Amino acid sequence: MNKTKILAPSILSADFSRLADDVAKTERAGAGLIHVDVMDGHFVPNISFGAYVMKCLDGKTPLPFDVHLMIEDPDRYAADFMTDNTRYITVHQEACDHLDRSLEYIRSLGAGAGVAINPATPVQTLTHVLGKADLVLVMSVNPGFGGQKFIPYALDKVRALADMRELGGYGFAIEVDGGVTLDNAKSVLDAGCDILVAGSAVFCAEDVGKTAAEFVSLL
Ligand code: DX5
Ligand code: ZN
């Protein structure tokens, strides 16, 4: 199954004093989504931002939002992230008591339903809900911070997910998030990744636009 390959820069590492400008640079370079990392200080040991910050970008960029909820009780807050421009809302398998219901709920809001798994969580935990997911996010770092080192065994999980998708005839996209750089991006894409998240590698680069374009040229 050949899906369009997409770059999703993560604004967690952007300069919030000029967020719209930074995002615009990646849009001009060919990014396809904006990755929005929401952290609550409970599910992960860090606090990032809420829906209001994302909504400040609404109407300022044509790039759809790819919302990554690293929070406890995500069903309670998912609707806050709904805009006409919200493409995916992703919850963590480890944070959901009723994942099947959460995925159905997100679809009922009108967004693509995503499920994320931490590095140590086997892909097989998702076996029974792959038909209810529009996106599966493989964490390649332990969630909570940008700028961490890529965990290589994440590639095995991406390959296994691509096989499960093929065998089951599912339509979900595969996203990889954490420690993605210009050096390892090709191996991540070759493993079967469709959506490449990059935070610090893009927004902490000398030239944000040029670096984003280099990522896009690898897609
Ligand atoms: C980490 C977040 C990632 C992070 C990626 O918990 O989910 O999206 O911002 O940043 P880099 O690419 O710097 O690892
Ligand atoms: Zn993320």
PDB file of N, CA and C and ligand atoms in Angstrom, residues 8-13 35-39 44 46 68 70 92 118 137 139-150 176-181 197-204 215, ligand 1:
ATOM      1  N   ALA A   8       5.703  16.192   9.076  1.00  0.00           N
ATOM      2  CA  ALA A   8       4.882  16.872  10.092  1.00  0.00           C
ATOM      3  C   ALA A   8       5.821  17.490  11.132  1.00  0.00           C
ATOM      4  N   PRO A   9       6.216  18.750  10.941  1.00  0.00           N
ATOM      5  CA  PRO A   9       7.077  19.386  11.939  1.00  0.00           C
ATOM      6  C   PRO A   9       6.354  19.529  13.275  1.00  0.00           C
ATOM      7  N   SER A  10       7.073  19.259  14.367  1.00  0.00           N
ATOM      8  CA  SER A  10       6.463  19.360  15.694  1.00  0.00           C
ATOM      9  C   SER A  10       6.756  20.731  16.287  1.00  0.00           C
ATOM     10  N   ILE A  11       5.684  21.497  16.601  1.00  0.00           N
ATOM     11  CA  ILE A  11       5.877  22.867  17.115  1.00  0.00           C
ATOM     12  C   ILE A  11       6.395  22.896  18.541  1.00  0.00           C
ATOM     13  N   LEU A  12       6.552  21.735  19.172  1.00  0.00           N
ATOM     14  CA  LEU A  12       7.083  21.716  20.546  1.00  0.00           C
ATOM     15  C   LEU A  12       8.423  22.433  20.613  1.00  0.00           C
ATOM     16  N   SER A  13       9.203  22.328  19.506  1.00  0.00           N
ATOM     17  CA  SER A  13      10.543  22.951  19.477  1.00  0.00           C
ATOM     18  C   SER A  13      10.563  24.291  18.756  1.00  0.00           C
ATOM     19  N   HIS A  35       2.443  19.085  13.633  1.00  0.00           N
ATOM     20  CA  HIS A  35       2.332  18.152  14.746  1.00  0.00           C
ATOM     21  C   HIS A  35       2.245  18.954  16.038  1.00  0.00           C
ATOM     22  N   VAL A  36       1.179  18.707  16.803  1.00  0.00           N
ATOM     23  CA  VAL A  36       0.846  19.492  17.996  1.00  0.00           C
ATOM     24  C   VAL A  36       0.962  18.598  19.232  1.00  0.00           C
ATOM     25  N   ASP A  37       2.049  18.781  20.013  1.00  0.00           N
ATOM     26  CA  ASP A  37       2.322  17.927  21.179  1.00  0.00           C
ATOM     27  C   ASP A  37       1.700  18.494  22.451  1.00  0.00           C
ATOM     28  N   VAL A  38       0.693  17.822  22.953  1.00  0.00           N
ATOM     29  CA  VAL A  38      -0.014  18.267  24.157  1.00  0.00           C
ATOM     30  C   VAL A  38       0.381  17.378  25.328  1.00  0.00           C
ATOM     31  N   MET A  39       0.975  17.988  26.341  1.00  0.00           N
ATOM     32  CA  MET A  39       1.489  17.240  27.494  1.00  0.00           C
ATOM     33  C   MET A  39       0.880  17.807  28.783  1.00  0.00           C
ATOM     34  N   VAL A  44       2.995  12.275  30.964  1.00  0.00           N
ATOM     35  CA  VAL A  44       4.416  12.477  30.686  1.00  0.00           C
ATOM     36  C   VAL A  44       4.962  13.521  31.666  1.00  0.00           C
ATOM     37  N   ASN A  46       6.252  16.338  31.727  1.00  0.00           N
ATOM     38  CA  ASN A  46       6.470  17.663  31.151  1.00  0.00           C
ATOM     39  C   ASN A  46       5.108  18.289  30.858  1.00  0.00           C
ATOM     40  N   HIS A  68      -1.285  15.358  18.982  1.00  0.00           N
ATOM     41  CA  HIS A  68      -0.726  14.218  19.730  1.00  0.00           C
ATOM     42  C   HIS A  68      -0.982  14.460  21.221  1.00  0.00           C
ATOM     43  N   MET A  70      -0.633  13.574  24.776  1.00  0.00           N
ATOM     44  CA  MET A  70       0.125  12.815  25.785  1.00  0.00           C
ATOM     45  C   MET A  70      -0.436  13.211  27.147  1.00  0.00           C
ATOM     46  N   HIS A  92      -2.936   8.023  23.450  1.00  0.00           N
ATOM     47  CA  HIS A  92      -2.009   6.939  23.747  1.00  0.00           C
ATOM     48  C   HIS A  92      -2.755   5.695  24.221  1.00  0.00           C
ATOM     49  N   ASN A 118       3.920   3.788  23.174  1.00  0.00           N
ATOM     50  CA  ASN A 118       5.257   4.094  23.689  1.00  0.00           C
ATOM     51  C   ASN A 118       6.250   3.037  23.201  1.00  0.00           C
ATOM     52  N   LEU A 137       0.685   5.823  15.630  1.00  0.00           N
ATOM     53  CA  LEU A 137       1.911   6.584  15.884  1.00  0.00           C
ATOM     54  C   LEU A 137       2.864   5.719  16.694  1.00  0.00           C
ATOM     55  N   MET A 139       6.043   5.700  18.812  1.00  0.00           N
ATOM     56  CA  MET A 139       6.987   6.588  19.476  1.00  0.00           C
ATOM     57  C   MET A 139       8.390   5.990  19.338  1.00  0.00           C
ATOM     58  N   SER A 140       9.325   6.802  18.876  1.00  0.00           N
ATOM     59  CA  SER A 140      10.717   6.338  18.774  1.00  0.00           C
ATOM     60  C   SER A 140      11.599   6.998  19.830  1.00  0.00           C
ATOM     61  N   VAL A 141      10.947   7.652  20.803  1.00  0.00           N
ATOM     62  CA  VAL A 141      11.568   8.117  22.049  1.00  0.00           C
ATOM     63  C   VAL A 141      10.529   7.917  23.141  1.00  0.00           C
ATOM     64  N   ASN A 142      10.953   7.923  24.384  1.00  0.00           N
ATOM     65  CA  ASN A 142       9.976   7.911  25.469  1.00  0.00           C
ATOM     66  C   ASN A 142       9.367   9.309  25.540  1.00  0.00           C
ATOM     67  N   PRO A 143       8.031   9.418  25.417  1.00  0.00           N
ATOM     68  CA  PRO A 143       7.415  10.732  25.239  1.00  0.00           C
ATOM     69  C   PRO A 143       7.630  11.692  26.401  1.00  0.00           C
ATOM     70  N   GLY A 144       7.647  12.992  26.057  1.00  0.00           N
ATOM     71  CA  GLY A 144       7.746  14.022  27.091  1.00  0.00           C
ATOM     72  C   GLY A 144       8.685  15.157  26.749  1.00  0.00           C
ATOM     73  N   PHE A 145       9.617  14.916  25.802  1.00  0.00           N
ATOM     74  CA  PHE A 145      10.601  15.953  25.479  1.00  0.00           C
ATOM     75  C   PHE A 145      11.032  15.874  24.026  1.00  0.00           C
ATOM     76  N   GLY A 146      11.404  17.018  23.466  1.00  0.00           N
ATOM     77  CA  GLY A 146      12.024  17.026  22.149  1.00  0.00           C
ATOM     78  C   GLY A 146      13.524  16.837  22.311  1.00  0.00           C
ATOM     79  N   GLY A 147      14.226  16.622  21.197  1.00  0.00           N
ATOM     80  CA  GLY A 147      15.682  16.574  21.235  1.00  0.00           C
ATOM     81  C   GLY A 147      16.299  15.302  21.796  1.00  0.00           C
ATOM     82  N   GLN A 148      15.495  14.232  21.920  1.00  0.00           N
ATOM     83  CA  GLN A 148      16.042  12.974  22.439  1.00  0.00           C
ATOM     84  C   GLN A 148      16.585  12.105  21.290  1.00  0.00           C
ATOM     85  N   LYS A 149      17.307  11.053  21.653  1.00  0.00           N
ATOM     86  CA  LYS A 149      17.921  10.162  20.662  1.00  0.00           C
ATOM     87  C   LYS A 149      16.925   9.096  20.182  1.00  0.00           C
ATOM     88  N   PHE A 150      16.945   8.815  18.894  1.00  0.00           N
ATOM     89  CA  PHE A 150      16.058   7.827  18.272  1.00  0.00           C
ATOM     90  C   PHE A 150      16.338   6.433  18.816  1.00  0.00           C
ATOM     91  N   VAL A 176       5.877   8.142  12.663  1.00  0.00           N
ATOM     92  CA  VAL A 176       6.988   7.911  13.579  1.00  0.00           C
ATOM     93  C   VAL A 176       7.376   9.240  14.207  1.00  0.00           C
ATOM     94  N   ASP A 177       7.574   9.200  15.533  1.00  0.00           N
ATOM     95  CA  ASP A 177       7.740  10.442  16.276  1.00  0.00           C
ATOM     96  C   ASP A 177       8.816  10.328  17.343  1.00  0.00           C
ATOM     97  N   GLY A 178       9.872  11.164  17.211  1.00  0.00           N
ATOM     98  CA  GLY A 178      10.886  11.240  18.250  1.00  0.00           C
ATOM     99  C   GLY A 178      12.272  10.918  17.725  1.00  0.00           C
ATOM    100  N   GLY A 179      13.166  11.910  17.794  1.00  0.00           N
ATOM    101  CA  GLY A 179      14.558  11.685  17.417  1.00  0.00           C
ATOM    102  C   GLY A 179      14.790  11.508  15.927  1.00  0.00           C
ATOM    103  N   VAL A 180      13.837  11.949  15.106  1.00  0.00           N
ATOM    104  CA  VAL A 180      14.004  11.838  13.654  1.00  0.00           C
ATOM    105  C   VAL A 180      14.907  12.967  13.165  1.00  0.00           C
ATOM    106  N   THR A 181      15.938  12.581  12.377  1.00  0.00           N
ATOM    107  CA  THR A 181      16.894  13.552  11.849  1.00  0.00           C
ATOM    108  C   THR A 181      17.061  13.350  10.346  1.00  0.00           C
ATOM    109  N   VAL A 197       7.498  12.778  11.786  1.00  0.00           N
ATOM    110  CA  VAL A 197       7.480  13.921  12.693  1.00  0.00           C
ATOM    111  C   VAL A 197       8.923  14.335  12.964  1.00  0.00           C
ATOM    112  N   ALA A 198       9.185  15.629  12.881  1.00  0.00           N
ATOM    113  CA  ALA A 198      10.512  16.138  13.238  1.00  0.00           C
ATOM    114  C   ALA A 198      10.333  17.456  13.962  1.00  0.00           C
ATOM    115  N   GLY A 199      10.920  17.533  15.162  1.00  0.00           N
ATOM    116  CA  GLY A 199      10.773  18.743  15.959  1.00  0.00           C
ATOM    117  C   GLY A 199      12.047  19.540  15.985  1.00  0.00           C
ATOM    118  N   SER A 200      12.964  19.174  16.894  1.00  0.00           N
ATOM    119  CA  SER A 200      14.203  19.941  17.057  1.00  0.00           C
ATOM    120  C   SER A 200      15.037  19.941  15.785  1.00  0.00           C
ATOM    121  N   ALA A 201      14.998  18.848  15.005  1.00  0.00           N
ATOM    122  CA  ALA A 201      15.804  18.790  13.779  1.00  0.00           C
ATOM    123  C   ALA A 201      15.381  19.875  12.799  1.00  0.00           C
ATOM    124  N   VAL A 202      14.118  20.310  12.887  1.00  0.00           N
ATOM    125  CA  VAL A 202      13.618  21.367  11.990  1.00  0.00           C
ATOM    126  C   VAL A 202      13.690  22.736  12.656  1.00  0.00           C
ATOM    127  N   PHE A 203      13.032  22.862  13.813  1.00  0.00           N
ATOM    128  CA  PHE A 203      12.875  24.198  14.394  1.00  0.00           C
ATOM    129  C   PHE A 203      14.105  24.700  15.144  1.00  0.00           C
ATOM    130  N   CYS A 204      15.057  23.802  15.466  1.00  0.00           N
ATOM    131  CA  CYS A 204      16.301  24.252  16.098  1.00  0.00           C
ATOM    132  C   CYS A 204      17.425  24.368  15.087  1.00  0.00           C
ATOM    133  N   PHE A 215      14.236  17.641   4.406  1.00  0.00           N
ATOM    134  CA  PHE A 215      13.415  16.506   4.834  1.00  0.00           C
ATOM    135  C   PHE A 215      12.412  16.141   3.740  1.00  0.00           C
TER     136      PHE A 215
HETATM  137  C1  DX5 B   1       7.865  13.892  22.269  1.00  0.00           C
HETATM  138  C2  DX5 B   1       6.929  14.415  21.219  1.00  0.00           C
HETATM  139  C3  DX5 B   1       7.600  14.605  19.891  1.00  0.00           C
HETATM  140  C4  DX5 B   1       8.761  15.580  19.918  1.00  0.00           C
HETATM  141  C5  DX5 B   1       9.629  15.367  18.704  1.00  0.00           C
HETATM  142  O1  DX5 B   1       7.155  13.372  23.326  1.00  0.00           O
HETATM  143  O2  DX5 B   1       5.814  13.579  21.037  1.00  0.00           O
HETATM  144  O3  DX5 B   1       6.662  14.999  18.894  1.00  0.00           O
HETATM  145  O4  DX5 B   1       8.306  16.883  19.950  1.00  0.00           O
HETATM  146  O5  DX5 B   1      10.758  16.157  18.817  1.00  0.00           O
HETATM  147  P1  DX5 B   1      12.169  15.676  18.275  1.00  0.00           P
HETATM  148  O6  DX5 B   1      11.976  15.505  16.783  1.00  0.00           O
HETATM  149  O7  DX5 B   1      13.083  16.787  18.632  1.00  0.00           O
HETATM  150  O8  DX5 B   1      12.493  14.377  18.942  1.00  0.00           O
END
